[in-house]
Amino acid sequence: MSDAAHPIKMPTRLKDRLTRRPGSNLSWVILAVVFALSVAINPAFLTWGTIRLQLVQAALIGIVAIGETLAILIGHIDLSIPWTITLSGILSADVYAAHPSAWVPFAVVIAVGVSVGLVNAFGIYLLRVHSLIWTLSVNLILQGLTLVYTNATASAPSVPPVARTLALDNWGGFPVASLVWAACAVAVILALRALPFGRHVYAVGSNELAALMSGVPTGRTYVVVYVISGLCAAFVGLMISGYASQAYLGMGDSYLLPPVAAVVIGGTRLSGGSGGYAGTISGSLSVILLQAMLVSLNISEGLRQIIFGVILLGLVFLFTRQRK
Amino acid sequence: MGAVLDATGLHAAGLTKRYGGITALQDVSLKLVPGEVHALLGANGAGKSTLVKILAGIIQPDEGTLELNREPIRLGSPQAAYRARIATVHQELSLFPGLTVAQNVLIGRETRDRIGWIREAASIDTARALLEQLDVQDIAPTAMVSDLSLAQQQLVEIAKAMLFDPLVLILDEPTSALGRSDVEHLLGVVRKLRGRGCAIVFISHRMDEITSIADQVTVLRNGRKVGEMSRATFNPAKALELMLGDTPRHLQRLKAPASPDLQPPLLDVRDLTVPGRLAGLSLEVRPGEVVGLAGLEGQGQKEALFALFGLFRRGLSGSVKVRGKPARATRPRQAIASAFALIPDDRKAMGGFVGLGVGRNISITVLDRLRSLGVISPGRERSLVAGLVERLRIKCASPAVPLGSLSGGNQQKVVAAKWLAHGADVYLFCDPTRGVDAGAREILYETIHSLAAEGRSILIYSTDMNEFAILCSRVLVFRGGHVSGSLVGAEITEENILGLSFHEAAHAA
Amino acid sequence: MTGSPTPFSKIGPPSRFKQAIRHFGGAAFCGIGLFLLLVVYFYEQPLALSSFGISSLANASLALVLVAAGQTCVLLGGGLDLSIGAIVSLVNCFAATLMGDSILSVALVVLGSLLLGMLAGAVNGLLIAYGRLEPLISTFCTLFVYGGLALTIRPQPGGHVSDDFATLLTGNLGVLPYAAIVLAAMLLLVWMPIFRSRLGRFIVAVGDNSDSAYASGLPVRPVRLATYVISGLFAAVAALFLTAETTSGDASIGASYTLNSLAAAVLGGVALTGGRGSVVGAILGGIVLSLILNLLSVLGVPAFWQDLIEGCLLVLVLAAAGVQRLRIDDWTKLLGKGRS
Amino acid sequence: ADILSDETLAQCFVKASPSTIAIAPKSKTGPFRIAFSNSLYGNNWRTEMLNSVSAYVKQPDVASHVKEFKIYNAGNDVAQQIAQIREMILSGYDAIVVNAASSSGLDSVLNQAAKRGIVVVSFDNVVTTTKSINVNEDQREMGRQWAEFLVGKVADGKSILMVHGLAGTTVDNDQADGAMSVFRQHPNLKIINVYGNWDVGTNQKVTADALSTNHDIGGVWGTEGATGALQAFLQLNMPVVPMTGESDNGFMRLAAEHHVPALVIGQSPSLASAGVLAAIASLSGKSLPQSASIPLAPVTTDQMKPAADYFPDLPGSFVTDINIAKCGIAIPVGAVVK
Ligand SMILES: Nc1ncnc2c1ncn2[C@@H]1O[C@H](COP(=O)(O)OP(=O)(O)OP(=O)(O)O)[C@@H](O)[C@H]1O
Ligand SMILES: Nc1ncnc2c1ncn2[C@@H]1O[C@H](COP(=O)(O)OP(=O)(O)OP(=O)(O)O)[C@@H](O)[C@H]1O
Ligand SMILES: [Mg+2]
Ligand SMILES: [Mg+2]
């Protein structure tokens, strides 16, 4: 109707992108600012050694944040990551000690990740419990399970060699961890953009009822999202055990909220249905740089926390303000 | 009653509102006079709701001024509008499902005792009195709003507006969700308020309502005022022409091709029952047939469509067959697999993804088919989307803009487009033209016509009785959850439908 | 068409029973649970009925109960407060660091603590209501800020608390523990007046549907702000009580209260999505939760099993609530967000 | 053997300072009911502590004094620990042995316990009330010895990286104070402070961060979790520097393997057993110092012997010094690692 007055304009994709998604572009700007700040505070941040180190750290957060991004995109959250990491790290070291063969760590990662994902999806999709509190409870159960299983002592003397390769080695000058991260990132970005699964994720996140009524397999989407999230966390558990050369209790404790922060800084909205993994990449790097910068400032723990909180707040303020 | 509006009333001048590139309203002036019903006419997206939102203080105009009783006023917030005694019933209802009717009606104006505590009993009395003023007897003030039907919620919303003893009452499409008798009721209420010296803004897409109630008519097109008529000069045909622009349009009866009886029924439903909602529905629909589900609001028509589409998770009994194969569903995916498609009435809640782009809304049903080498081919997606946008004349800046930024009618077209893309044997239309303007309505009619011509079966529920006469070859009239009679061909008239709605047919034709 | 029959059935008020279930279902559930727990507890520890035993129980649960009530206020308004535990820590450190022995100093510190709690809540509220940030993420950020402030005030646990203040809050008057009196006072002097007045109604309305609230002309932003200020106040009182109980300040004391307050609220039937629930439920939920934790120790449950049991319990309760929802036989009701 | 011989007790419980007063014994007839209140759990040290103390009370010499021994775990939650201690008071135990979640937070409830005639012993994270017998290793001295070791090995003008434990805890503050008392006399050494939270991963991360931004680190003052600090050097292929740390098996193993000059002084998990010993002694009528120091047992890299000081077959996180010879506490490794 009245096509003359409002012709269907077909703007160039580039223009589209710039006007429609200021969030994810802004997150790279912020990363640049954080990086510039780090360098100003300590020029050593410009050395390849430091950058490489930060890349490994960022890879750990970044891979975990794949699952977190997906969970947040479907309008939920995953806070069961810390003890999924710990359980998988400890279990893979343990089982490997008993059966030292190369595929064992991966089998453990898959078993842990898939089971945690299924339990999460069960509570959140089938029972429709709020994901925040369900995943926190699952986290508590995993903590209990780990403690009961280990009798609160990590017992394996060493970690599988593949864990060390993943976390410590370099290939062609690049840390293996960040190469793995890059590969995962490409895969997830492609999946979100070009696979039906990706469209399903956005559809469920923006209106689950409408998704159901459009024939989207909503249950399967939940399951896949949470299983991926479990797998990412379990895999990172293996990597961290390699990084520290041992699996220990509480090794995932610092992975509760930073992944959420990375996702949010990356411009994905917590209400679901909008955002993507590209932003999370810069979000992960920003979070890690911020942490490292605060360490290098050599200030009291309390002040460091305050600064982290305030800076995060500032970033969130820039990115996630609700429209209304 | 408090002070009344003096004869100058509310005067809006030169209102302009832009959303990014779209000018939703351009230099529109409006005079609201006490004791008059001022109707706003316009196609979907003409800017009616935008104007309403400005008067309600929800949004602020980019340009323009407002004067109330010759004093300039600024409506910076909804509170400001209420203080000026301008009360609005929005197109999208603004109720609290978790609160009772009385709590909803009196929200923010509760009766309180000296220390400021709410006196529930007094509030309930006030709410009851207000509902009685509106001649509503069947809603208890202590009922939960979530238990009410849409029509009842609409009345609660009006009662809520009445509490402000408004000088200006704005009703944005109050009748779009109502059945015939509710509409009559509501128009009666509007007349009563007019009699009390209220200035009323009334928006509707139904010409007969405008004819019967409006004292003044303002016609909008693409955000501009294109005509003004008084009761005396009002002429529906002329108004339609102004609304739609130069393109001449003729609504005419679309005759579905009479289906040869030899063809086996595409859809065969026997004794379909949903406890408490649908009592034993049986029907057969042949390819190319368009069957209407008529009756007063809330008699099980919608439930029938929802039950076929798998929206009831349990309790279904009876049989459903499509092309002779069992097709009873407890999940929409099952129903879709048996070749059903449902175009729902509640766009926001069920139809679309307001935050996602128009293109993505359309392609969601056919992702598998758009794949090449496993990934969705952007080219194929783009051409599919572009084709449907053009076919249904969806008005949007680009297929990438979010669905939520489109006007209601265009959103509805997007929802239909999604199912045209997918294709189905049986199309279920649930009040598809609710709140849709004449132009879009015609496009939807054409679409239904062509679907029938292709040999699909179509079931339509509508709150607009005229639609059955235009579209259907057969109409089933529902009453109390079951079919009370059916009409064929020339029998399909408003009178006959209403007759069957109220009195059980002695013998179904 | 005058005299036409009404096309829809008359909608009467829901039965009293249905209404009661809607409002107090969670509370009733917790009440039953509480009763069972108490029976087991008194069976295991008969001395629990002594005045020392009763005040022990009351003291063990009061802080969580108060924090849960504060959290409930925010939840009812459609928000969420992850920083509430950090506010507890902050106020605790503040009070234990500045308190002297004179009555004047105690009074000033108590007043200052309440103000500090409300200020911290107000900052949350301003960020969310006026800064338009998502509650989850912004209170996650302030969690660090308040926790960091607490750590800056008190890098190591310690401080001084007046003995009179400590005994006044943690002792007992006959069999009646002061903790119960504090709770009753908070409910009668703060909660009741708010929730019987317009503000309380607005809080529930905003939590139910904030768009409607805006369109209905309710002061949505001030109401949101108010929920956080109130929750800050409750957190501050909880912190003062903890200060009296622990006679010291500790920057990590509040850490466990965030999840536990959410869990208590959910146990008590408060919806995490806003607008539904009662404070009675949250209070009972808080008592049940702390009693369970206590009972696990009394029953000699091996240490490493405690987390597991606590977690399983939570999941079971959540699942029970979820199974209720499974009985909804209509997809549109089960998933519908836009309910208008 | 008599675990309560005067000689053992005198060797084991040394006055923490000359001004330390003695606590009058509460002589009762045994065997005794002893409650054990632990705070945090879930790290290796605490687990070994719980395992070793459980094993200790089952040793025949000890068991004859103990009628009931019950462990309560509060987690790092003062209020929860207070509730549990109130529960112990109600249940009428003879002694309460506590590893506190907060140094001053338990004072009031422990005073109430003492008022009811219950013997109160605190260890590791000790409490400030004087009604309790405090048993600990001298953390300040430990920090001081580590610092002395480094000062002798690091060239002037270099930096020393102090990888602290958990900010704000008494133990961390004491260790740091002891260290600073030495470092302050060497103003030419630059001190860099980071917090490793006593955890290997965090140690590794903060050390790696510090290493990549500071290139003149000549020594690492590390505590629990120093394994991570050492691994950071190895991971970055940096030449190792003199280090200190606690008795983590992994740290000692790596130090021995890579010939890192290191000084290891451990906080023994068997402090808990020493606490139980103190409780039994006090109940049996022995007078003890109110604040007692258990003798330290420092080891340097050149002194370490496999299977005695460190264990190639056990996990890196195993805490090695589970015996306190001077207190007569000997726990078999098998009882601690399960
Ligand atoms: N928030 C918004 N952002 C962008 N564009 C908007 C927004 N709200 C309205 N518009 C645009 O403004 C125009 C007028 O919309 P409006 O809702 O006023 O139409 P209407 O006349 O009420 O239509 P309908 O009959 O379908 O309700 C439409 O083109 C719509 O797409
Ligand atoms: N100019 C256009 N003509 C026709 N269809 C378009 C056009 N631009 C986009 N679309 C379609 O509109 C939908 C939404 O476009 P959008 O720009 O979000 O895709 P996109 O940029 O590929 O998304 P993303 O980059 O997040 O994967 C897509 O289905 C796309 O194919
Ligand atoms: Mg409109
Ligand atoms: Mg409309």
PDB file of N, CA and C in Angstrom, chain A residues 51-76:
ATOM      1  N   ILE A  51      50.972 -10.158  25.278  1.00  0.00           N
ATOM      2  CA  ILE A  51      49.748 -10.333  24.495  1.00  0.00           C
ATOM      3  C   ILE A  51      49.415 -11.809  24.393  1.00  0.00           C
ATOM      4  N   ARG A  52      50.454 -12.614  24.156  1.00  0.00           N
ATOM      5  CA  ARG A  52      50.221 -14.045  24.002  1.00  0.00           C
ATOM      6  C   ARG A  52      49.622 -14.626  25.279  1.00  0.00           C
ATOM      7  N   LEU A  53      50.148 -14.142  26.388  1.00  0.00           N
ATOM      8  CA  LEU A  53      49.654 -14.600  27.681  1.00  0.00           C
ATOM      9  C   LEU A  53      48.183 -14.246  27.864  1.00  0.00           C
ATOM     10  N   GLN A  54      47.864 -12.993  27.523  1.00  0.00           N
ATOM     11  CA  GLN A  54      46.478 -12.550  27.670  1.00  0.00           C
ATOM     12  C   GLN A  54      45.571 -13.334  26.716  1.00  0.00           C
ATOM     13  N   LEU A  55      46.125 -13.676  25.540  1.00  0.00           N
ATOM     14  CA  LEU A  55      45.320 -14.430  24.581  1.00  0.00           C
ATOM     15  C   LEU A  55      44.924 -15.787  25.155  1.00  0.00           C
ATOM     16  N   VAL A  56      45.868 -16.413  25.856  1.00  0.00           N
ATOM     17  CA  VAL A  56      45.542 -17.721  26.444  1.00  0.00           C
ATOM     18  C   VAL A  56      44.434 -17.555  27.485  1.00  0.00           C
ATOM     19  N   GLN A  57      44.605 -16.562  28.354  1.00  0.00           N
ATOM     20  CA  GLN A  57      43.572 -16.312  29.362  1.00  0.00           C
ATOM     21  C   GLN A  57      42.230 -16.027  28.708  1.00  0.00           C
ATOM     22  N   ALA A  58      42.283 -15.174  27.676  1.00  0.00           N
ATOM     23  CA  ALA A  58      41.038 -14.788  27.011  1.00  0.00           C
ATOM     24  C   ALA A  58      40.395 -15.995  26.347  1.00  0.00           C
ATOM     25  N   ALA A  59      41.245 -16.908  25.860  1.00  0.00           N
ATOM     26  CA  ALA A  59      40.693 -18.100  25.216  1.00  0.00           C
ATOM     27  C   ALA A  59      39.871 -18.902  26.212  1.00  0.00           C
ATOM     28  N   LEU A  60      40.378 -18.996  27.444  1.00  0.00           N
ATOM     29  CA  LEU A  60      39.649 -19.765  28.457  1.00  0.00           C
ATOM     30  C   LEU A  60      38.273 -19.152  28.707  1.00  0.00           C
ATOM     31  N   ILE A  61      38.264 -17.833  28.949  1.00  0.00           N
ATOM     32  CA  ILE A  61      36.985 -17.139  29.154  1.00  0.00           C
ATOM     33  C   ILE A  61      36.150 -17.219  27.886  1.00  0.00           C
ATOM     34  N   GLY A  62      36.815 -16.988  26.763  1.00  0.00           N
ATOM     35  CA  GLY A  62      36.088 -16.897  25.501  1.00  0.00           C
ATOM     36  C   GLY A  62      35.382 -18.191  25.152  1.00  0.00           C
ATOM     37  N   ILE A  63      36.027 -19.321  25.381  1.00  0.00           N
ATOM     38  CA  ILE A  63      35.386 -20.596  25.035  1.00  0.00           C
ATOM     39  C   ILE A  63      34.206 -20.848  25.969  1.00  0.00           C
ATOM     40  N   VAL A  64      34.395 -20.572  27.254  1.00  0.00           N
ATOM     41  CA  VAL A  64      33.268 -20.708  28.176  1.00  0.00           C
ATOM     42  C   VAL A  64      32.125 -19.789  27.738  1.00  0.00           C
ATOM     43  N   ALA A  65      32.513 -18.606  27.265  1.00  0.00           N
ATOM     44  CA  ALA A  65      31.497 -17.609  26.908  1.00  0.00           C
ATOM     45  C   ALA A  65      30.721 -17.993  25.654  1.00  0.00           C
ATOM     46  N   ILE A  66      31.200 -18.992  24.906  1.00  0.00           N
ATOM     47  CA  ILE A  66      30.400 -19.475  23.774  1.00  0.00           C
ATOM     48  C   ILE A  66      29.072 -19.988  24.311  1.00  0.00           C
ATOM     49  N   GLY A  67      29.166 -20.866  25.308  1.00  0.00           N
ATOM     50  CA  GLY A  67      27.953 -21.415  25.899  1.00  0.00           C
ATOM     51  C   GLY A  67      27.120 -20.323  26.553  1.00  0.00           C
ATOM     52  N   GLU A  68      27.816 -19.414  27.226  1.00  0.00           N
ATOM     53  CA  GLU A  68      27.089 -18.347  27.913  1.00  0.00           C
ATOM     54  C   GLU A  68      26.365 -17.460  26.902  1.00  0.00           C
ATOM     55  N   THR A  69      27.023 -17.184  25.789  1.00  0.00           N
ATOM     56  CA  THR A  69      26.376 -16.361  24.756  1.00  0.00           C
ATOM     57  C   THR A  69      25.104 -17.036  24.264  1.00  0.00           C
ATOM     58  N   LEU A  70      25.211 -18.322  23.970  1.00  0.00           N
ATOM     59  CA  LEU A  70      24.036 -19.041  23.467  1.00  0.00           C
ATOM     60  C   LEU A  70      22.917 -19.041  24.508  1.00  0.00           C
ATOM     61  N   ALA A  71      23.300 -19.328  25.763  1.00  0.00           N
ATOM     62  CA  ALA A  71      22.277 -19.378  26.811  1.00  0.00           C
ATOM     63  C   ALA A  71      21.594 -18.025  26.942  1.00  0.00           C
ATOM     64  N   ILE A  72      22.383 -16.957  26.880  1.00  0.00           N
ATOM     65  CA  ILE A  72      21.798 -15.622  27.027  1.00  0.00           C
ATOM     66  C   ILE A  72      20.982 -15.265  25.785  1.00  0.00           C
ATOM     67  N   LEU A  73      21.424 -15.726  24.626  1.00  0.00           N
ATOM     68  CA  LEU A  73      20.656 -15.441  23.408  1.00  0.00           C
ATOM     69  C   LEU A  73      19.265 -16.076  23.452  1.00  0.00           C
ATOM     70  N   ILE A  74      19.139 -17.247  24.076  1.00  0.00           N
ATOM     71  CA  ILE A  74      17.794 -17.812  24.148  1.00  0.00           C
ATOM     72  C   ILE A  74      17.043 -17.268  25.368  1.00  0.00           C
ATOM     73  N   GLY A  75      17.581 -16.221  25.963  1.00  0.00           N
ATOM     74  CA  GLY A  75      16.857 -15.549  27.038  1.00  0.00           C
ATOM     75  C   GLY A  75      17.105 -16.149  28.403  1.00  0.00           C
ATOM     76  N   HIS A  76      18.150 -16.942  28.528  1.00  0.00           N
ATOM     77  CA  HIS A  76      18.440 -17.562  29.815  1.00  0.00           C
ATOM     78  C   HIS A  76      19.878 -17.258  30.209  1.00  0.00           C
TER      79      HIS A  76
END
